[in-house]
Short mmCIF file of C-alpha atoms and ligand atoms in Angstrom, two decimals:
data_model
loop_
_atom_site.label_atom_id
_atom_site.label_comp_id
_atom_site.label_asym_id
_atom_site.label_seq_id
_atom_site.Cartn_x
_atom_site.Cartn_y
_atom_site.Cartn_z
CA UNK A 21 0.10 -0.23 -0.05
CA UNK A 22 1.14 3.33 -1.21
CA UNK A 23 1.23 5.57 -3.30
CA UNK A 24 4.28 6.12 -6.06
CA UNK A 25 7.21 9.07 -4.71
CA UNK A 26 10.00 11.41 -6.42
CA UNK A 27 13.35 10.52 -3.78
CA UNK A 28 15.74 13.20 -3.58
CA UNK A 29 18.83 12.44 -0.99
CA UNK A 30 20.31 14.95 1.30
CA UNK A 31 22.88 14.74 4.44
CA UNK A 32 22.67 15.82 8.16
CA UNK A 33 24.45 16.98 10.84
CA UNK A 34 22.33 15.57 13.75
CA UNK A 35 20.23 12.79 14.03
CA UNK A 36 18.09 13.24 16.57
CA UNK A 37 16.74 15.94 17.48
CA UNK A 38 15.19 17.40 21.02
CA UNK A 39 11.78 16.74 21.70
CA UNK A 40 8.90 18.74 23.49
CA UNK A 41 6.83 16.19 23.76
CA UNK A 42 5.26 14.65 26.34
CA UNK A 43 7.16 11.53 27.33
CA UNK A 44 9.89 11.51 24.90
CA UNK A 45 13.17 13.68 24.87
CA UNK A 46 14.28 12.63 21.59
CA UNK A 47 12.64 13.08 17.61
CA UNK A 48 13.61 10.82 15.08
CA UNK A 49 12.62 10.85 12.14
CA UNK A 50 14.32 9.52 8.88
CA UNK A 51 12.84 11.12 5.71
CA UNK A 52 11.23 14.28 4.76
CA UNK A 53 7.71 14.42 3.47
CA UNK A 54 5.54 11.69 3.06
CA UNK A 55 4.62 9.85 0.04
CA UNK A 56 0.92 9.15 3.10
CA UNK A 57 -0.44 12.43 1.67
CA UNK A 58 -2.54 13.38 3.90
CA UNK A 59 -5.56 15.96 3.39
CA UNK A 60 -5.37 17.54 6.79
CA UNK A 61 -1.81 16.69 7.06
CA UNK A 62 -0.26 19.64 9.33
CA UNK A 63 3.23 18.86 8.41
CA UNK A 64 3.35 20.78 4.62
CA UNK A 65 3.12 24.29 6.77
CA UNK A 66 6.10 23.44 8.93
CA UNK A 67 8.46 22.27 6.47
CA UNK A 68 11.52 24.29 4.90
CA UNK A 69 11.54 22.58 1.48
CA UNK A 70 9.79 24.32 -1.11
CA UNK A 71 9.74 21.71 -3.55
CA UNK A 72 8.52 18.99 -0.72
CA UNK A 73 6.07 21.39 0.30
CA UNK A 74 4.75 21.99 -3.10
CA UNK A 75 4.63 18.65 -3.80
CA UNK A 76 3.24 17.11 0.26
CA UNK A 77 3.27 13.64 -0.86
CA UNK A 78 4.80 12.77 -3.88
CA UNK A 79 8.57 14.03 -2.74
CA UNK A 80 10.68 12.70 0.18
CA UNK A 81 13.58 13.42 1.25
CA UNK A 82 15.77 10.40 2.37
CA UNK A 83 18.15 10.64 5.14
CA UNK A 84 20.99 9.00 3.64
CA UNK A 85 23.70 9.51 6.46
CA UNK A 86 20.72 9.50 8.61
CA UNK A 87 22.74 5.66 10.07
CA UNK A 88 26.49 7.35 10.54
CA UNK A 89 24.99 10.67 12.11
CA UNK A 90 22.74 8.98 14.58
CA UNK A 91 25.67 6.27 15.91
CA UNK A 92 27.63 9.20 16.99
CA UNK A 93 25.45 10.26 18.39
CA UNK A 94 24.25 7.66 20.94
CA UNK A 95 27.62 8.02 22.07
CA UNK A 96 27.25 10.35 23.36
CA UNK A 97 24.16 11.88 24.55
CA UNK A 98 22.15 10.36 27.58
CA UNK A 99 19.39 7.40 27.47
CA UNK A 100 16.14 8.42 27.19
CA UNK A 101 12.70 7.38 24.91
CA UNK A 102 12.95 8.60 20.67
CA UNK A 103 9.54 9.26 18.61
CA UNK A 104 11.11 7.49 16.17
CA UNK A 105 8.19 9.10 12.62
CA UNK A 106 6.99 12.22 15.43
CA UNK A 107 7.16 14.77 11.87
CA UNK A 108 6.31 12.13 9.03
CA UNK A 109 5.35 8.46 8.51
CA UNK A 110 9.33 6.22 9.34
CA UNK A 111 7.53 3.68 8.24
CA UNK A 112 6.03 5.50 4.89
CA UNK A 113 6.82 3.17 1.70
CA UNK A 114 10.00 3.81 1.07
CA UNK A 115 10.81 2.85 3.80
CA UNK A 116 10.73 -0.60 2.39
CA UNK A 117 13.92 0.32 0.06
CA UNK A 118 16.33 1.97 2.33
CA UNK A 119 15.33 0.28 6.27
CA UNK A 120 16.39 4.15 7.63
CA UNK A 121 13.35 2.96 10.28
CA UNK A 122 15.06 -0.24 10.56
CA UNK A 123 18.15 0.83 11.04
CA UNK A 124 17.38 3.51 13.69
CA UNK A 125 15.38 1.42 15.46
CA UNK A 126 18.53 -1.37 15.68
CA UNK A 127 20.98 1.77 16.59
CA UNK A 128 18.47 3.04 19.08
CA UNK A 129 17.87 -0.27 20.80
CA UNK A 130 21.82 -1.65 21.00
CA UNK A 131 22.34 1.45 22.76
CA UNK A 132 20.19 2.03 25.37
CA UNK A 133 17.57 3.62 24.23
CA UNK A 134 13.49 3.25 24.21
CA UNK A 135 11.65 3.84 21.02
CA UNK A 136 7.69 5.20 20.13
CA UNK A 137 6.65 4.02 17.02
CA UNK A 138 3.76 6.67 15.83
CA UNK A 139 2.55 4.96 12.48
CA UNK A 140 -0.21 3.96 9.85
CA UNK A 141 1.66 1.74 8.04
CA UNK A 142 1.59 -1.98 8.33
CA UNK A 143 5.02 -2.38 7.37
CA UNK A 144 5.88 -2.20 10.93
CA UNK A 145 5.41 -5.92 10.97
CA UNK A 146 8.87 -6.10 8.72
CA UNK A 147 10.71 -5.49 11.97
CA UNK A 148 8.62 -7.42 14.07
CA UNK A 149 12.35 -9.40 15.79
CA UNK A 150 13.62 -6.62 16.91
CA UNK A 151 10.17 -4.88 18.59
CA UNK A 152 10.19 -7.95 19.76
CA UNK A 153 13.93 -9.04 20.71
CA UNK A 154 13.96 -5.33 23.28
CA UNK A 155 10.22 -5.42 23.61
CA UNK A 156 10.48 -3.88 27.31
CA UNK A 157 12.33 -0.98 25.11
CA UNK A 158 9.57 -0.34 23.08
CA UNK A 159 6.02 1.38 22.14
CA UNK A 160 3.50 1.13 18.59
CA UNK A 161 0.95 3.15 18.24
CA UNK A 162 -1.20 3.26 14.97
CA UNK A 163 -3.23 6.53 14.00
CA UNK A 164 -6.36 6.38 12.75
CA UNK A 165 -9.15 8.45 11.36
CA UNK A 166 -11.76 6.53 10.85
CA UNK A 167 -13.13 2.20 10.62
CA UNK A 168 -14.33 2.46 7.20
CA UNK A 169 -11.47 2.50 4.53
CA UNK A 170 -14.33 3.87 2.11
CA UNK A 171 -14.62 7.19 4.69
CA UNK A 172 -10.65 7.03 5.61
CA UNK A 173 -9.75 6.84 2.07
CA UNK A 174 -10.58 10.37 0.58
CA UNK A 175 -8.62 12.74 3.00
CA UNK A 176 -5.49 9.08 3.60
CA UNK A 177 -5.19 8.19 -0.20
CA UNK A 178 -2.00 6.45 0.87
CA UNK A 179 -2.29 4.88 3.51
CA UNK A 180 -3.16 1.01 4.07
CA UNK A 181 -6.75 0.27 5.00
CA UNK A 182 -8.19 0.60 9.10
CA UNK A 183 -8.56 -2.56 9.18
CA UNK A 184 -5.30 -3.40 7.78
CA UNK A 185 -3.42 -1.58 10.62
CA UNK A 186 -6.01 -2.39 13.58
CA UNK A 187 -5.11 -6.12 11.91
CA UNK A 188 -1.12 -5.29 12.85
CA UNK A 189 -2.01 -3.33 15.96
CA UNK A 190 -4.09 -6.58 17.31
CA UNK A 191 -0.67 -8.90 16.22
CA UNK A 192 2.14 -6.50 17.57
CA UNK A 193 -0.26 -6.55 20.61
CA UNK A 194 -0.65 -10.78 20.49
CA UNK A 195 2.77 -10.29 21.30
CA UNK A 196 3.00 -8.78 24.35
CA UNK A 197 4.30 -5.46 22.64
CA UNK A 198 2.54 -2.17 23.80
CA UNK A 199 0.84 -0.64 21.44
CA UNK A 200 -1.39 2.33 21.65
CA UNK A 201 -3.63 3.65 19.06
CA UNK A 202 -4.26 8.30 18.27
CA UNK A 203 -7.87 8.59 16.99
CA UNK A 204 -7.30 12.76 14.89
CA UNK A 205 -7.30 14.61 14.24
CA UNK A 206 -11.22 13.94 15.02
CA UNK A 207 -13.42 14.41 11.15
CA UNK A 208 -16.64 14.71 10.73
CA UNK A 209 -17.81 13.36 8.24
CA UNK A 210 -20.95 14.79 7.47
CA UNK A 211 -23.08 11.50 7.32
CA UNK A 212 -24.41 11.78 10.86
CA UNK A 213 -22.26 8.73 11.90
CA UNK A 214 -19.27 10.03 13.87
CA UNK A 215 -20.67 8.12 16.91
CA UNK A 216 -21.32 4.93 15.47
CA UNK A 217 -17.99 4.94 13.51
CA UNK A 218 -16.50 6.13 16.71
CA UNK A 219 -17.92 3.95 18.53
CA UNK A 220 -16.66 0.90 16.09
CA UNK A 221 -13.69 1.51 16.70
CA UNK A 222 -12.77 2.13 19.76
CA UNK A 223 -14.89 -1.99 19.66
CA UNK A 224 -12.29 -3.01 16.83
CA UNK A 225 -9.26 -1.62 19.42
CA UNK A 226 -9.65 -1.98 22.65
CA UNK A 227 -8.69 -5.02 24.21
CA UNK A 228 -5.44 -4.73 21.89
CA UNK A 229 -3.82 -0.96 23.70
CA UNK A 230 -2.50 0.43 26.75
CA UNK A 231 -4.03 3.42 25.67
CA UNK A 232 -6.09 5.08 22.89
CA UNK A 233 -4.99 8.93 22.50
CA UNK A 234 -7.52 11.43 20.81
CA UNK A 235 -7.13 15.38 19.53
CA UNK A 236 -9.37 17.20 17.34
CA UNK A 237 -8.99 19.45 13.68
CA UNK A 238 -6.64 21.88 13.95
CA UNK A 239 -6.84 24.90 10.95
CA UNK A 240 -4.19 25.12 9.60
CA UNK A 241 -3.27 27.68 6.35
CA UNK A 242 -2.97 24.14 4.28
CA UNK A 243 -6.38 23.40 4.70
CA UNK A 244 -7.67 26.58 3.42
CA UNK A 245 -6.27 25.39 0.01
CA UNK A 246 -7.49 21.64 -0.42
CA UNK A 247 -11.48 21.32 -3.39
CA UNK A 248 -14.59 20.89 -1.13
CA UNK A 249 -15.95 19.34 0.06
CA UNK A 250 -12.62 17.54 2.10
CA UNK A 251 -12.21 21.60 2.96
CA UNK A 252 -15.53 21.99 4.11
CA UNK A 253 -15.98 18.58 6.35
CA UNK A 254 -12.07 19.13 7.65
CA UNK A 255 -13.18 23.09 8.76
CA UNK A 256 -16.50 22.38 9.87
CA UNK A 257 -14.81 19.55 12.07
CA UNK A 258 -12.36 22.21 12.92
CA UNK A 259 -14.94 24.09 14.33
CA UNK A 260 -17.64 21.62 15.49
CA UNK A 261 -14.30 20.11 18.71
CA UNK A 262 -16.03 20.17 21.28
CA UNK A 263 -19.18 18.15 20.42
CA UNK A 264 -16.93 15.75 18.67
CA UNK A 265 -14.39 15.54 22.24
CA UNK A 266 -17.51 15.29 24.26
CA UNK A 267 -18.72 11.90 21.85
CA UNK A 268 -15.08 10.25 21.96
CA UNK A 269 -14.74 11.05 25.64
CA UNK A 270 -18.21 9.54 26.78
CA UNK A 271 -18.13 6.41 24.14
CA UNK A 272 -14.38 6.06 26.18
CA UNK A 273 -16.76 6.00 30.02
CA UNK A 274 -19.15 4.47 28.13
CA UNK A 275 -16.74 1.13 27.72
CA UNK A 276 -14.24 0.95 29.65
CA UNK A 277 -11.63 1.85 27.52
CA UNK A 278 -8.34 3.88 29.16
CA UNK A 279 -8.45 6.87 27.09
CA UNK A 280 -6.52 10.55 27.15
CA UNK A 281 -6.41 13.57 25.28
CA UNK A 282 -2.94 13.24 23.13
CA UNK A 283 -1.82 17.64 22.85
CA UNK A 284 -3.18 18.56 26.89
CA UNK A 285 -2.26 22.99 24.91
CA UNK A 286 -2.50 24.68 22.15
CA UNK A 287 0.84 25.83 22.83
CA UNK A 288 3.18 23.09 22.14
CA UNK A 289 1.35 23.67 18.11
CA UNK A 290 1.14 19.81 17.26
CA UNK A 291 2.59 18.00 13.34
CA UNK A 292 1.85 14.11 12.67
CA UNK A 293 2.72 14.34 16.60
CA UNK A 294 5.81 16.55 17.24
CA UNK A 295 6.25 20.28 17.93
CA UNK A 296 7.08 23.27 14.97
CA UNK A 297 10.74 23.29 16.57
CA UNK A 298 11.30 20.04 15.46
CA UNK A 299 9.53 20.22 11.68
CA UNK A 300 12.73 18.78 9.24
CA UNK A 301 15.09 18.82 12.58
S1 SF4 B 414 -0.78 12.67 8.41
FE1 SF4 B 414 1.47 11.42 8.94
S2 SF4 B 414 0.88 10.07 7.55
FE2 SF4 B 414 -0.37 11.84 7.54
S3 SF4 B 414 0.88 11.98 5.44
FE3 SF4 B 414 1.18 13.40 7.37
S4 SF4 B 414 2.71 13.38 8.71
FE4 SF4 B 414 2.37 11.57 6.79
#
């Protein structure tokens, strides 16, 4: 699953950047740009590379010397939790060719760091050998905005169907790995089924996660460049956030699921799960 993207290469001077996120000391993003090309993605608003920004989803830059730089850094930096794929998805399709997420996982875990992965991709399963070996130091979260593929596909055109993500989530959970789901941004598809869809999703994942995180839609300039009906749908989802948040919170209580807002404060201005100053780090 995934869409074709043009690939470019770059050399980096740093691999790990400080993270302002709760529970993360560092952020690591092997690729600039993301070929999942989600319509609601916040990242293009903050990307410095104008080509990547203008071709979001169609151009990915590979940090070709990431492994060498990371290897030097892990010997010098204090151990901590590293968010892998905090800005863009580390397990997007190019990972199957360049393997930088796998290489980073190996280096970090063999040097005593902890790793927290957030992805929409089922490709993460290819690294099950490493994940299992260091299961006490990793956690894996899947982003799912809607359990129905026909709804998710137009807004997440190049990500695996939600059912496939849930299948891998269950598999990883059953092997004893710590797993979680991020429902965000909350999107009301304006078909009167938001609550029904969210209940379906929560019921499908609740026995396979330690926690469900959620976050409302945040309006960013790129949203206004979209065509209708998606622009209207996303804008209305943002404006109606209080109602959508209440629905999620009530469902979590009703079904006895531990749920937490992903970001407690707008101050942190999250992207894919990252703070602005970490974008394209
Ligand atoms: S929302 Fe996440 S998965 Fe989607 S394009 Fe943006 S970075 Fe990639």
